[in-house]
């Protein structure tokens, strides 16, 4: 796998998943620190989720290119959402429903 170890990819994938779930839950992420003025705008949380989703898709794409199994960190339904690449209202509404509340970020 060259310079990228399995542990490195696992860590990046986990970080991206946590970032997306924190954005879904409207919890603080580094995005809030980068753009503090945006909190006042109604579209802020939508944009924050979009950025986190894009990051997650980018990490998954890297995993696929490096032939690293990424889907094990997600429920089957979540993996299907990621594979379809479209962040729809269904993804936002049902991300946790098929996964159980234990996956919620604390």
mmCIF file with all atom_site columns, C-alpha atoms in Angstrom:
data_model
loop_
_atom_site.group_PDB
_atom_site.id
_atom_site.type_symbol
_atom_site.label_atom_id
_atom_site.label_alt_id
_atom_site.label_comp_id
_atom_site.label_asym_id
_atom_site.label_entity_id
_atom_site.label_seq_id
_atom_site.pdbx_PDB_ins_code
_atom_site.Cartn_x
_atom_site.Cartn_y
_atom_site.Cartn_z
_atom_site.occupancy
_atom_site.B_iso_or_equiv
_atom_site.pdbx_formal_charge
_atom_site.auth_seq_id
_atom_site.auth_comp_id
_atom_site.auth_asym_id
_atom_site.auth_atom_id
_atom_site.pdbx_PDB_model_num
ATOM 1   C CA . UNK A 1 1   ? 0.000   0.000  0.000  1.00 0.00 ? 1   UNK A CA 1
ATOM 2   C CA . UNK A 1 2   ? 3.030   2.267  -0.263 1.00 0.00 ? 2   UNK A CA 1
ATOM 3   C CA . UNK A 1 3   ? 3.270   5.219  2.111  1.00 0.00 ? 3   UNK A CA 1
ATOM 4   C CA . UNK A 1 4   ? -0.298  4.775  3.329  1.00 0.00 ? 4   UNK A CA 1
ATOM 5   C CA . UNK A 1 5   ? -0.637  2.178  6.043  1.00 0.00 ? 5   UNK A CA 1
ATOM 6   C CA . UNK A 1 6   ? -3.925  0.446  6.774  1.00 0.00 ? 6   UNK A CA 1
ATOM 7   C CA . UNK A 1 7   ? -3.943  2.118  10.208 1.00 0.00 ? 7   UNK A CA 1
ATOM 8   C CA . UNK A 1 8   ? -3.526  5.543  8.616  1.00 0.00 ? 8   UNK A CA 1
ATOM 9   C CA . UNK A 1 9   ? -6.436  5.012  6.237  1.00 0.00 ? 9   UNK A CA 1
ATOM 10  C CA . UNK A 1 10  ? -8.574  3.545  9.025  1.00 0.00 ? 10  UNK A CA 1
ATOM 11  C CA . UNK A 1 11  ? -7.845  6.617  11.153 1.00 0.00 ? 11  UNK A CA 1
ATOM 12  C CA . UNK A 1 12  ? -8.659  9.078  8.355  1.00 0.00 ? 12  UNK A CA 1
ATOM 13  C CA . UNK A 1 13  ? -11.867 7.228  7.520  1.00 0.00 ? 13  UNK A CA 1
ATOM 14  C CA . UNK A 1 14  ? -12.930 7.203  11.156 1.00 0.00 ? 14  UNK A CA 1
ATOM 15  C CA . UNK A 1 15  ? -12.147 10.926 11.482 1.00 0.00 ? 15  UNK A CA 1
ATOM 16  C CA . UNK A 1 16  ? -14.211 11.716 8.383  1.00 0.00 ? 16  UNK A CA 1
ATOM 17  C CA . UNK A 1 17  ? -17.136 9.642  9.675  1.00 0.00 ? 17  UNK A CA 1
ATOM 18  C CA . UNK A 1 18  ? -17.038 11.399 13.056 1.00 0.00 ? 18  UNK A CA 1
ATOM 19  C CA . UNK A 1 19  ? -16.804 14.794 11.340 1.00 0.00 ? 19  UNK A CA 1
ATOM 20  C CA . UNK A 1 20  ? -19.864 14.033 9.193  1.00 0.00 ? 20  UNK A CA 1
ATOM 21  C CA . UNK A 1 21  ? -21.849 12.733 12.171 1.00 0.00 ? 21  UNK A CA 1
ATOM 22  C CA . UNK A 1 22  ? -20.944 15.776 14.274 1.00 0.00 ? 22  UNK A CA 1
ATOM 23  C CA . UNK A 1 23  ? -22.103 17.993 11.395 1.00 0.00 ? 23  UNK A CA 1
ATOM 24  C CA . UNK A 1 24  ? -25.333 15.978 11.154 1.00 0.00 ? 24  UNK A CA 1
ATOM 25  C CA . UNK A 1 25  ? -25.902 16.451 14.877 1.00 0.00 ? 25  UNK A CA 1
ATOM 26  C CA . UNK A 1 26  ? -25.127 20.198 14.626 1.00 0.00 ? 26  UNK A CA 1
ATOM 27  C CA . UNK A 1 27  ? -22.197 19.730 16.990 1.00 0.00 ? 27  UNK A CA 1
ATOM 28  C CA . UNK A 1 28  ? -18.970 21.689 16.915 1.00 0.00 ? 28  UNK A CA 1
ATOM 29  C CA . UNK A 1 29  ? -16.429 20.820 14.227 1.00 0.00 ? 29  UNK A CA 1
ATOM 30  C CA . UNK A 1 30  ? -13.269 22.514 13.010 1.00 0.00 ? 30  UNK A CA 1
ATOM 31  C CA . UNK A 1 31  ? -15.435 24.112 10.310 1.00 0.00 ? 31  UNK A CA 1
ATOM 32  C CA . UNK A 1 32  ? -16.992 26.315 13.011 1.00 0.00 ? 32  UNK A CA 1
ATOM 33  C CA . UNK A 1 33  ? -13.539 27.632 13.890 1.00 0.00 ? 33  UNK A CA 1
ATOM 34  C CA . UNK A 1 34  ? -12.613 28.287 10.254 1.00 0.00 ? 34  UNK A CA 1
ATOM 35  C CA . UNK A 1 35  ? -15.787 30.248 9.468  1.00 0.00 ? 35  UNK A CA 1
ATOM 36  C CA . UNK A 1 36  ? -17.178 31.630 12.745 1.00 0.00 ? 36  UNK A CA 1
ATOM 37  C CA . UNK A 1 37  ? -19.051 34.435 10.952 1.00 0.00 ? 37  UNK A CA 1
ATOM 38  C CA . UNK A 1 38  ? -21.139 31.878 9.058  1.00 0.00 ? 38  UNK A CA 1
ATOM 39  C CA . UNK A 1 39  ? -22.914 30.641 12.184 1.00 0.00 ? 39  UNK A CA 1
ATOM 40  C CA . UNK A 1 40  ? -25.220 33.657 11.814 1.00 0.00 ? 40  UNK A CA 1
ATOM 41  C CA . UNK A 1 41  ? -26.387 32.506 8.366  1.00 0.00 ? 41  UNK A CA 1
ATOM 42  C CA . UNK A 1 42  ? -29.351 30.121 7.975  1.00 0.00 ? 42  UNK A CA 1
ATOM 43  C CA . UNK A 1 43  ? -27.580 27.976 5.393  1.00 0.00 ? 43  UNK A CA 1
ATOM 44  C CA . UNK A 1 44  ? -24.574 27.392 7.669  1.00 0.00 ? 44  UNK A CA 1
ATOM 45  C CA . UNK A 1 45  ? -25.538 23.934 8.933  1.00 0.00 ? 45  UNK A CA 1
ATOM 46  C CA . UNK A 1 46  ? -26.453 22.736 5.449  1.00 0.00 ? 46  UNK A CA 1
ATOM 47  C CA . UNK A 1 47  ? -23.089 23.906 4.120  1.00 0.00 ? 47  UNK A CA 1
ATOM 48  C CA . UNK A 1 48  ? -21.238 22.402 7.077  1.00 0.00 ? 48  UNK A CA 1
ATOM 49  C CA . UNK A 1 49  ? -22.858 19.022 6.339  1.00 0.00 ? 49  UNK A CA 1
ATOM 50  C CA . UNK A 1 50  ? -22.009 19.340 2.674  1.00 0.00 ? 50  UNK A CA 1
ATOM 51  C CA . UNK A 1 51  ? -18.332 19.962 3.486  1.00 0.00 ? 51  UNK A CA 1
ATOM 52  C CA . UNK A 1 52  ? -18.214 16.989 5.888  1.00 0.00 ? 52  UNK A CA 1
ATOM 53  C CA . UNK A 1 53  ? -19.951 14.738 3.333  1.00 0.00 ? 53  UNK A CA 1
ATOM 54  C CA . UNK A 1 54  ? -17.474 15.795 0.633  1.00 0.00 ? 54  UNK A CA 1
ATOM 55  C CA . UNK A 1 55  ? -14.585 15.009 2.970  1.00 0.00 ? 55  UNK A CA 1
ATOM 56  C CA . UNK A 1 56  ? -16.040 11.568 3.707  1.00 0.00 ? 56  UNK A CA 1
ATOM 57  C CA . UNK A 1 57  ? -16.483 10.812 -0.013 1.00 0.00 ? 57  UNK A CA 1
ATOM 58  C CA . UNK A 1 58  ? -12.911 11.931 -0.723 1.00 0.00 ? 58  UNK A CA 1
ATOM 59  C CA . UNK A 1 59  ? -11.479 9.610  1.943  1.00 0.00 ? 59  UNK A CA 1
ATOM 60  C CA . UNK A 1 60  ? -13.634 6.717  0.672  1.00 0.00 ? 60  UNK A CA 1
ATOM 61  C CA . UNK A 1 61  ? -12.411 7.361  -2.869 1.00 0.00 ? 61  UNK A CA 1
ATOM 62  C CA . UNK A 1 62  ? -8.807  7.236  -1.659 1.00 0.00 ? 62  UNK A CA 1
ATOM 63  C CA . UNK A 1 63  ? -9.544  3.974  0.153  1.00 0.00 ? 63  UNK A CA 1
ATOM 64  C CA . UNK A 1 64  ? -11.024 2.487  -3.009 1.00 0.00 ? 64  UNK A CA 1
ATOM 65  C CA . UNK A 1 65  ? -8.059  3.583  -5.111 1.00 0.00 ? 65  UNK A CA 1
ATOM 66  C CA . UNK A 1 66  ? -5.696  1.997  -2.580 1.00 0.00 ? 66  UNK A CA 1
ATOM 67  C CA . UNK A 1 67  ? -7.881  -1.133 -2.394 1.00 0.00 ? 67  UNK A CA 1
ATOM 68  C CA . UNK A 1 68  ? -8.603  -0.612 1.312  1.00 0.00 ? 68  UNK A CA 1
ATOM 69  C CA . UNK A 1 69  ? -11.903 -2.033 2.594  1.00 0.00 ? 69  UNK A CA 1
ATOM 70  C CA . UNK A 1 70  ? -13.750 1.027  3.879  1.00 0.00 ? 70  UNK A CA 1
ATOM 71  C CA . UNK A 1 71  ? -17.330 -0.207 4.217  1.00 0.00 ? 71  UNK A CA 1
ATOM 72  C CA . UNK A 1 72  ? -16.700 -2.191 7.412  1.00 0.00 ? 72  UNK A CA 1
ATOM 73  C CA . UNK A 1 73  ? -16.880 1.017  9.474  1.00 0.00 ? 73  UNK A CA 1
ATOM 74  C CA . UNK A 1 74  ? -20.432 1.674  8.317  1.00 0.00 ? 74  UNK A CA 1
ATOM 75  C CA . UNK A 1 75  ? -23.793 -0.031 8.432  1.00 0.00 ? 75  UNK A CA 1
ATOM 76  C CA . UNK A 1 76  ? -24.892 -1.600 5.154  1.00 0.00 ? 76  UNK A CA 1
ATOM 77  C CA . UNK A 1 77  ? -27.335 1.251  4.568  1.00 0.00 ? 77  UNK A CA 1
ATOM 78  C CA . UNK A 1 78  ? -24.701 3.904  5.292  1.00 0.00 ? 78  UNK A CA 1
ATOM 79  C CA . UNK A 1 79  ? -22.294 2.196  2.878  1.00 0.00 ? 79  UNK A CA 1
ATOM 80  C CA . UNK A 1 80  ? -25.033 2.279  0.225  1.00 0.00 ? 80  UNK A CA 1
ATOM 81  C CA . UNK A 1 81  ? -25.554 6.013  0.797  1.00 0.00 ? 81  UNK A CA 1
ATOM 82  C CA . UNK A 1 82  ? -21.823 6.621  0.449  1.00 0.00 ? 82  UNK A CA 1
ATOM 83  C CA . UNK A 1 83  ? -21.592 4.467  -2.685 1.00 0.00 ? 83  UNK A CA 1
ATOM 84  C CA . UNK A 1 84  ? -24.416 6.478  -4.281 1.00 0.00 ? 84  UNK A CA 1
ATOM 85  C CA . UNK A 1 85  ? -22.398 9.640  -3.422 1.00 0.00 ? 85  UNK A CA 1
ATOM 86  C CA . UNK A 1 86  ? -25.504 11.866 -3.229 1.00 0.00 ? 86  UNK A CA 1
ATOM 87  C CA . UNK A 1 87  ? -26.241 13.584 0.071  1.00 0.00 ? 87  UNK A CA 1
ATOM 88  C CA . UNK A 1 88  ? -30.015 13.487 -0.063 1.00 0.00 ? 88  UNK A CA 1
ATOM 89  C CA . UNK A 1 89  ? -32.547 14.321 2.618  1.00 0.00 ? 89  UNK A CA 1
ATOM 90  C CA . UNK A 1 90  ? -32.873 10.552 3.101  1.00 0.00 ? 90  UNK A CA 1
ATOM 91  C CA . UNK A 1 91  ? -29.198 10.321 4.061  1.00 0.00 ? 91  UNK A CA 1
ATOM 92  C CA . UNK A 1 92  ? -29.631 13.154 6.552  1.00 0.00 ? 92  UNK A CA 1
ATOM 93  C CA . UNK A 1 93  ? -32.848 11.696 8.003  1.00 0.00 ? 93  UNK A CA 1
ATOM 94  C CA . UNK A 1 94  ? -31.929 8.011  8.075  1.00 0.00 ? 94  UNK A CA 1
ATOM 95  C CA . UNK A 1 95  ? -28.155 7.944  8.695  1.00 0.00 ? 95  UNK A CA 1
ATOM 96  C CA . UNK A 1 96  ? -28.643 6.754  12.288 1.00 0.00 ? 96  UNK A CA 1
ATOM 97  C CA . UNK A 1 97  ? -31.979 4.928  12.002 1.00 0.00 ? 97  UNK A CA 1
ATOM 98  C CA . UNK A 1 98  ? -30.429 1.779  10.543 1.00 0.00 ? 98  UNK A CA 1
ATOM 99  C CA . UNK A 1 99  ? -27.349 2.040  12.704 1.00 0.00 ? 99  UNK A CA 1
ATOM 100 C CA . UNK A 1 100 ? -28.613 2.219  16.272 1.00 0.00 ? 100 UNK A CA 1
ATOM 101 C CA . UNK A 1 101 ? -28.056 5.088  18.655 1.00 0.00 ? 101 UNK A CA 1
ATOM 102 C CA . UNK A 1 102 ? -24.767 3.665  19.942 1.00 0.00 ? 102 UNK A CA 1
ATOM 103 C CA . UNK A 1 103 ? -23.053 5.149  16.892 1.00 0.00 ? 103 UNK A CA 1
ATOM 104 C CA . UNK A 1 104 ? -24.000 8.701  17.819 1.00 0.00 ? 104 UNK A CA 1
ATOM 105 C CA . UNK A 1 105 ? -21.045 10.968 18.445 1.00 0.00 ? 105 UNK A CA 1
ATOM 106 C CA . UNK A 1 106 ? -20.720 12.075 22.052 1.00 0.00 ? 106 UNK A CA 1
#
